[in-house]
CSV table of C-alpha atoms in Angstrom, one decimal:
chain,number,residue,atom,x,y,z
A,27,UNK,CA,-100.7,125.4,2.8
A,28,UNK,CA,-98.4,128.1,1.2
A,29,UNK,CA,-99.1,130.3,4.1
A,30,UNK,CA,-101.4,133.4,4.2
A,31,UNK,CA,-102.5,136.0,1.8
A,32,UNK,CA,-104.6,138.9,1.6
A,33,UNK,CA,-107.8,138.3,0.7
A,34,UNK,CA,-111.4,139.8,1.3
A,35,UNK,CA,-114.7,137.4,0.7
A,36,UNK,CA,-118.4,138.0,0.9
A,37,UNK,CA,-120.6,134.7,0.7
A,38,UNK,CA,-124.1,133.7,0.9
A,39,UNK,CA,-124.9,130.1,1.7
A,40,UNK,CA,-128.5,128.6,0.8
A,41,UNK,CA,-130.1,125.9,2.5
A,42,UNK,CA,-132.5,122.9,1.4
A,43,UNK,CA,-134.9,124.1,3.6
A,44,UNK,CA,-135.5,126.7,0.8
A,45,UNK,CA,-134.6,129.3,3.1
A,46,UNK,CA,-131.4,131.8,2.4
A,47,UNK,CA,-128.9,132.3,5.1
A,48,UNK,CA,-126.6,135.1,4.4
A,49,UNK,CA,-123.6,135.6,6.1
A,50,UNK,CA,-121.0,138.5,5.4
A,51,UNK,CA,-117.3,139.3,6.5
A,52,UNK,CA,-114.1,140.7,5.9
A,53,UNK,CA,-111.3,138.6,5.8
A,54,UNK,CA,-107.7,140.3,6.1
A,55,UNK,CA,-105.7,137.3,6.4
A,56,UNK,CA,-106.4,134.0,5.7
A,57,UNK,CA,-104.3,130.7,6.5
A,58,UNK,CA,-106.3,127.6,5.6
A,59,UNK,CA,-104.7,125.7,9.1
A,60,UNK,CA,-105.2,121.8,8.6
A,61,UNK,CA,-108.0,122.0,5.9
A,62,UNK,CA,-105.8,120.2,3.1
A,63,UNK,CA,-106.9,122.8,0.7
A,64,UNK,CA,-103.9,125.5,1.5
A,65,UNK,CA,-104.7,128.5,-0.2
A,66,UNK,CA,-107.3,127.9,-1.9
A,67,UNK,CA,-111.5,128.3,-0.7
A,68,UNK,CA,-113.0,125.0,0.1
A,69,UNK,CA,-115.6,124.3,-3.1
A,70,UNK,CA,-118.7,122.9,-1.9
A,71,UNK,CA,-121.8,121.2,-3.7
A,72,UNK,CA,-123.8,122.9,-5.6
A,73,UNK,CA,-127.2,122.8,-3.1
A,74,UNK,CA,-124.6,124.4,-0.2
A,75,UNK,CA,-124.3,128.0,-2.3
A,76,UNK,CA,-121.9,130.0,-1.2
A,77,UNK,CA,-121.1,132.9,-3.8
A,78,UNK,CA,-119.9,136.3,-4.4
A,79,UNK,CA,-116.0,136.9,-3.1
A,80,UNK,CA,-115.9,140.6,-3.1
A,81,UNK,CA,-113.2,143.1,-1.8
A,82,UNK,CA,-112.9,144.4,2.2
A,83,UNK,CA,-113.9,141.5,4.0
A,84,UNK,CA,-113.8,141.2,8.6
A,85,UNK,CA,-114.3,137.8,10.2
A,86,UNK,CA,-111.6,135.3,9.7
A,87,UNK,CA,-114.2,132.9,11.0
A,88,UNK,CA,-116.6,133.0,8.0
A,89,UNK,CA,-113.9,131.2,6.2
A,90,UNK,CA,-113.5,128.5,8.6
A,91,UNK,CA,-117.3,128.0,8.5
A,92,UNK,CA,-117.2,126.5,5.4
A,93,UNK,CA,-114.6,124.4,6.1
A,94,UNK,CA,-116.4,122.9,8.8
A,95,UNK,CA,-119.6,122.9,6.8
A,96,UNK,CA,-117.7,120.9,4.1
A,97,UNK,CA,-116.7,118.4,6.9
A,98,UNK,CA,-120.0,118.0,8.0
A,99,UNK,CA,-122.1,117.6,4.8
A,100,UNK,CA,-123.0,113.7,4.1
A,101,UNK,CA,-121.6,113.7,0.7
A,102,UNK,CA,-118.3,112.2,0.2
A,103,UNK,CA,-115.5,114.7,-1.2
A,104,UNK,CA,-112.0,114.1,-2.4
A,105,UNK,CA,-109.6,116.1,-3.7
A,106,UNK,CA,-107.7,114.3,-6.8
A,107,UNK,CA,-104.1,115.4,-8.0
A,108,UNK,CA,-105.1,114.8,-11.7
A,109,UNK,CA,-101.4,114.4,-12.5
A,110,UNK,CA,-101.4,111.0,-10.9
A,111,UNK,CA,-105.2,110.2,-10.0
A,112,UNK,CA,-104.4,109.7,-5.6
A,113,UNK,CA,-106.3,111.7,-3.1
A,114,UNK,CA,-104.9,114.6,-1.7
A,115,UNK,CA,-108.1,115.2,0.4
A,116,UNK,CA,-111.0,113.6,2.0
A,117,UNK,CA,-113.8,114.5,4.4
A,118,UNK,CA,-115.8,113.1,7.1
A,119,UNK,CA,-118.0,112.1,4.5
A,120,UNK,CA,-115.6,110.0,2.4
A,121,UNK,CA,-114.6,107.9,5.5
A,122,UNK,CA,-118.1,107.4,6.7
A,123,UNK,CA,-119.4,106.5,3.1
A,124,UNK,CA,-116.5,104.2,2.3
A,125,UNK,CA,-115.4,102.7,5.7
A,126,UNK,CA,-111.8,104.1,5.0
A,127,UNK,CA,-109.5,106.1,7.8
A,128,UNK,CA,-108.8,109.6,6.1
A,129,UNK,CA,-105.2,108.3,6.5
A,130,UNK,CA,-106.1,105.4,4.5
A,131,UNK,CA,-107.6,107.2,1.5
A,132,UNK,CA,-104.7,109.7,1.6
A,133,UNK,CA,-102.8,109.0,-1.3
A,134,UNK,CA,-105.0,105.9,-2.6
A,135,UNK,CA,-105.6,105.6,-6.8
A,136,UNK,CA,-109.2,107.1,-7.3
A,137,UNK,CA,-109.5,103.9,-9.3
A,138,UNK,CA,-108.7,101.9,-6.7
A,139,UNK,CA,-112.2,103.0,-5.5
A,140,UNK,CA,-113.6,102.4,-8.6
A,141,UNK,CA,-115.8,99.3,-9.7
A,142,UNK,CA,-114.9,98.4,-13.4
A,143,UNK,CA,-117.6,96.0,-14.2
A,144,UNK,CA,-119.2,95.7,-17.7
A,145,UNK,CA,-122.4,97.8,-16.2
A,146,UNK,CA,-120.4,100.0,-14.0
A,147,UNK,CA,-118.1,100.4,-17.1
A,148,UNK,CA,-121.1,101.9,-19.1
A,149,UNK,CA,-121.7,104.6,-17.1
A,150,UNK,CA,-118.2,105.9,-17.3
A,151,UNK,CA,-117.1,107.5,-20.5
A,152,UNK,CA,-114.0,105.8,-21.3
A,153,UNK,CA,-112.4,109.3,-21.9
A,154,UNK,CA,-113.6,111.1,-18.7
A,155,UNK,CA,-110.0,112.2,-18.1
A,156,UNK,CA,-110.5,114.6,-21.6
A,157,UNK,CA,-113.8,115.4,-20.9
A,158,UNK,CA,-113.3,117.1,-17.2
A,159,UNK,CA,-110.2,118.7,-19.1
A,160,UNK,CA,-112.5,120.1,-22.1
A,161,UNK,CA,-115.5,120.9,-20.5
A,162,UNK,CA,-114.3,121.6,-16.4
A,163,UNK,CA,-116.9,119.3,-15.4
A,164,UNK,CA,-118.6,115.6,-15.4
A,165,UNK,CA,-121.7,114.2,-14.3
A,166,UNK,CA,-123.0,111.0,-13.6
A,167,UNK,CA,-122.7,107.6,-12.0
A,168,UNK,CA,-120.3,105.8,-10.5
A,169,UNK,CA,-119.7,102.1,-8.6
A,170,UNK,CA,-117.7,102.4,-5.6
A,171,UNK,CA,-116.2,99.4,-3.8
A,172,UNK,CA,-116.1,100.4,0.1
A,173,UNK,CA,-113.7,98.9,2.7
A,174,UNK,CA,-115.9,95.8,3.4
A,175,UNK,CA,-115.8,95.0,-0.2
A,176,UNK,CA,-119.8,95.9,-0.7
A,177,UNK,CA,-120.4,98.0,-3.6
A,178,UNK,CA,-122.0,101.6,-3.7
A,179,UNK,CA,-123.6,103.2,-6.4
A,180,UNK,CA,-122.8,107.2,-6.2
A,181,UNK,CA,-124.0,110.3,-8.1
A,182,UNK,CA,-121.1,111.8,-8.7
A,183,UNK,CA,-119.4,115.4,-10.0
A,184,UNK,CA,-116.1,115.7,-11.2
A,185,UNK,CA,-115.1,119.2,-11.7
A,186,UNK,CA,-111.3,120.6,-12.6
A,187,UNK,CA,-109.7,123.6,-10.9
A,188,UNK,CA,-106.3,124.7,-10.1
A,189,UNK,CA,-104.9,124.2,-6.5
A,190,UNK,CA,-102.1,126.2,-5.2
A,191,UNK,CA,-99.9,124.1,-4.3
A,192,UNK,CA,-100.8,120.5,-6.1
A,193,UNK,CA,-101.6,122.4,-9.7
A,194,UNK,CA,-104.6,121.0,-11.6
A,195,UNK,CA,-106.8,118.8,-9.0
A,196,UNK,CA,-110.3,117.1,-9.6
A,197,UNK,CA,-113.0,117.9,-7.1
A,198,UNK,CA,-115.2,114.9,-6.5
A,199,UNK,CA,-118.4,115.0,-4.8
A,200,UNK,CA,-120.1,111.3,-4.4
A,201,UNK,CA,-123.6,111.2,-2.8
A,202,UNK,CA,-124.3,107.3,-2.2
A,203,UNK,CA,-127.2,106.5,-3.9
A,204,UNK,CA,-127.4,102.6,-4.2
A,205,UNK,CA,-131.4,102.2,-2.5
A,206,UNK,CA,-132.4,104.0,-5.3
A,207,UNK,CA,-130.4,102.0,-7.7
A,208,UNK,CA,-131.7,99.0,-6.1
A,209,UNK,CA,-135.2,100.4,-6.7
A,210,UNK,CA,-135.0,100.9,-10.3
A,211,UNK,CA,-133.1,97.1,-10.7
A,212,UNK,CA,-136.5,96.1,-9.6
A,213,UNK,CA,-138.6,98.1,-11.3
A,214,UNK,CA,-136.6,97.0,-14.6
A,215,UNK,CA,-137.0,93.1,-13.8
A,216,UNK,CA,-140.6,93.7,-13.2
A,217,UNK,CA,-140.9,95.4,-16.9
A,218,UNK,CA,-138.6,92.6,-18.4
A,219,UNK,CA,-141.1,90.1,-16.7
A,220,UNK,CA,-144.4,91.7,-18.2
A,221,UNK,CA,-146.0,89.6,-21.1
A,222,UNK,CA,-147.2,92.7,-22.9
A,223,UNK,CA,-145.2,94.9,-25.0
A,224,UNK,CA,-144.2,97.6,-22.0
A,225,UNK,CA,-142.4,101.5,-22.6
A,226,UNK,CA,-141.6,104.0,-20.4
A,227,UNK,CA,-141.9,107.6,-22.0
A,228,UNK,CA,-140.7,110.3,-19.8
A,229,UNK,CA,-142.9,114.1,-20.0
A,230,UNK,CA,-141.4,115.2,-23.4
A,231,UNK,CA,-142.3,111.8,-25.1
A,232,UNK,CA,-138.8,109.9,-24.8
A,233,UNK,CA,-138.6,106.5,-24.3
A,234,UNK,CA,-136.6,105.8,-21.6
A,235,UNK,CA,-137.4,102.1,-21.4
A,236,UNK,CA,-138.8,98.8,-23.2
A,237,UNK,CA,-138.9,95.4,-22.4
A,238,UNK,CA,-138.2,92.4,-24.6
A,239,UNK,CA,-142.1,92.1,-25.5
A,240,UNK,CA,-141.8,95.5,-27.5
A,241,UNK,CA,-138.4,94.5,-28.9
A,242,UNK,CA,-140.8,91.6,-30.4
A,243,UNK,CA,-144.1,93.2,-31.1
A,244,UNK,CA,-142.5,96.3,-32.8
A,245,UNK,CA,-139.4,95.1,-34.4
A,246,UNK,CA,-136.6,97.5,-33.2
A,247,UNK,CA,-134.0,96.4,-30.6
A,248,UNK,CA,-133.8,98.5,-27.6
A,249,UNK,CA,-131.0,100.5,-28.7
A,250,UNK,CA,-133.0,101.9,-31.6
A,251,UNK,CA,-136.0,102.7,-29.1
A,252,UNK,CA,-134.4,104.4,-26.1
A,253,UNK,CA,-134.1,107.9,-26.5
A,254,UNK,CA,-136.8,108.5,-29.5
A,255,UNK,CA,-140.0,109.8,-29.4
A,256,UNK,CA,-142.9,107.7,-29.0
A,257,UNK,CA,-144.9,108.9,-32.2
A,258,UNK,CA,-141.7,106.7,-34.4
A,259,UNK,CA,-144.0,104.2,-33.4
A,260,UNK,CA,-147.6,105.3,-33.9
A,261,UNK,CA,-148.7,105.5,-38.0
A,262,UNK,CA,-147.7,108.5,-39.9
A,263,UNK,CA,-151.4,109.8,-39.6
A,264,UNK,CA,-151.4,110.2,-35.8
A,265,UNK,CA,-147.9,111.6,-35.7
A,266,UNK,CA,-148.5,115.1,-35.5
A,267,UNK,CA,-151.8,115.1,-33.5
A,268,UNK,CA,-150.6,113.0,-30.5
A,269,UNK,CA,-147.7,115.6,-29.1
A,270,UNK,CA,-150.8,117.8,-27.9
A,271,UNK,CA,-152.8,114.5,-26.7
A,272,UNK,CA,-149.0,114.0,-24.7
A,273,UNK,CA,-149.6,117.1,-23.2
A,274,UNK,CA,-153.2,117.2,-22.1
A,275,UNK,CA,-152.7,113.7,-20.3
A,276,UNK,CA,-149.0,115.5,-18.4
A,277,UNK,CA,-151.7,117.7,-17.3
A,278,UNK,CA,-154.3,115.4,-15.8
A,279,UNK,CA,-152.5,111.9,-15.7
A,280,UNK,CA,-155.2,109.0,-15.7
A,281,UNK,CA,-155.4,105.8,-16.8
A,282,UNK,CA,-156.8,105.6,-20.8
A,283,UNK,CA,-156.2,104.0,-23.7
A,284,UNK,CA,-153.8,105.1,-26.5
């Protein structure tokens, strides 16, 4: 740390249970002992909301609860010098998630974590570096090889802030969610195996999957499918009529013809 400094905060966490805990203080002095954040407040995910930092703050202990809720919380999170991409910071949750010693992921290449296979690769932009930089934040997917060399599909958020004393860091919070990845693998090999022309259309009318069998039947690789409306493929007549049939059937899903 860079030793203490006179601050005040005021913070409110929320809690899944969908209940809101708030807790106020007044914090004199603050000296982040041992946290590996120094000056700076711990960030925590977004479903852990702790909020407003306002002047004349008590309780030097409100601080170090969310430094202990941040060790507790099952998400993995690492702090990331984004000068050089090693970790400068890892909770409980890293090590349990990835079988590492907190010693061992000290100072370990994010991208040594990293999977770079041709599907992992996709859902990476090649440029993420640029885009945390332009936009202070990235979301989305991210294979993780673990100690025992098993791999770990994580939601993860990258966000950019300045540290005190390691400058410009990442923040990244990886929640493991491979069951559900394993789920949808599945799901998408029992699509491909249908004999029938088979699309998934989310509530707004996107197609968010198609099997070879509609690649066939309608004549458009899945690249030009994904994404579009379903009425592209319906004849001109019916185009601006189904929308509102879309609607009536979010309303009362059954099973009917189209």
């Amino acid at each position: 740390g860079t030793g203490a400094q006179d601050q005040s905060f005021d913070f409110r966490l929320g809690y899944d249970a969908g209940g809101t805990h708030s807790m106020f203080g007044n914090i004199e002095r603050y000296e982040a002992e041992n946290s590996g954040f120094g000056a700076v407040d711990p960030v925590l995910p977004e479903r852990y909301r702790h909020v407003r930092v306002r002047p004349q703050a008590h309780l030097e202990e409100d601080i170090r609860l969310q430094a202990r809720i941040l060790e507790q919380i099952t998400e993995a999170v690492l702090l990331v010098d984004s000068s050089d991409g090693k970790i400068i910071y890892n909770n409980f949750g890293a090590e349990n998630m990835f079988g590492f010693s907190r010693q061992e992921l000290a100072g370990k290449l994010l991208a040594e974590l990293v999977v770079t296979s041709t599907e992992a690769a996709e859902s990476v932009p090649t440029d993420l570096e640029d885009v945390v930089f332009r936009k202070g934040v990235w979301k989305g997917d991210i294979l993780i090889r673990n100690r025992d060399g098993g791999d770990l599909w994580c939601a993860t958020t990258v966000s950019a802030f300045t540290h005190a004393e390691h400058g410009e860091v990442w923040m990244v919070v990886l929640n493991d969610i491979t069951q559900r990845k394993q789920v949808e693998q599945r799901f998408r090999t029992l699509v491909e195996a249908t004999p029938a022309a088979l699309i998934v259309v989310d509530e707004f009318g996107h197609m968010n999957m198609v099997n070879q069998e509609a690649e066939n039947t309608f004549g458009y690789n899945r690249g030009e499918l994904v994404g579009q409306i379903i009425e592209m493929l319906l004849p001109e007549r019916y185009q601006e009529e189904h929308p509102s049939l879309r609607a009536g059937y979010n309303e009362a899903p059954q099973l009917r013809a189209m």
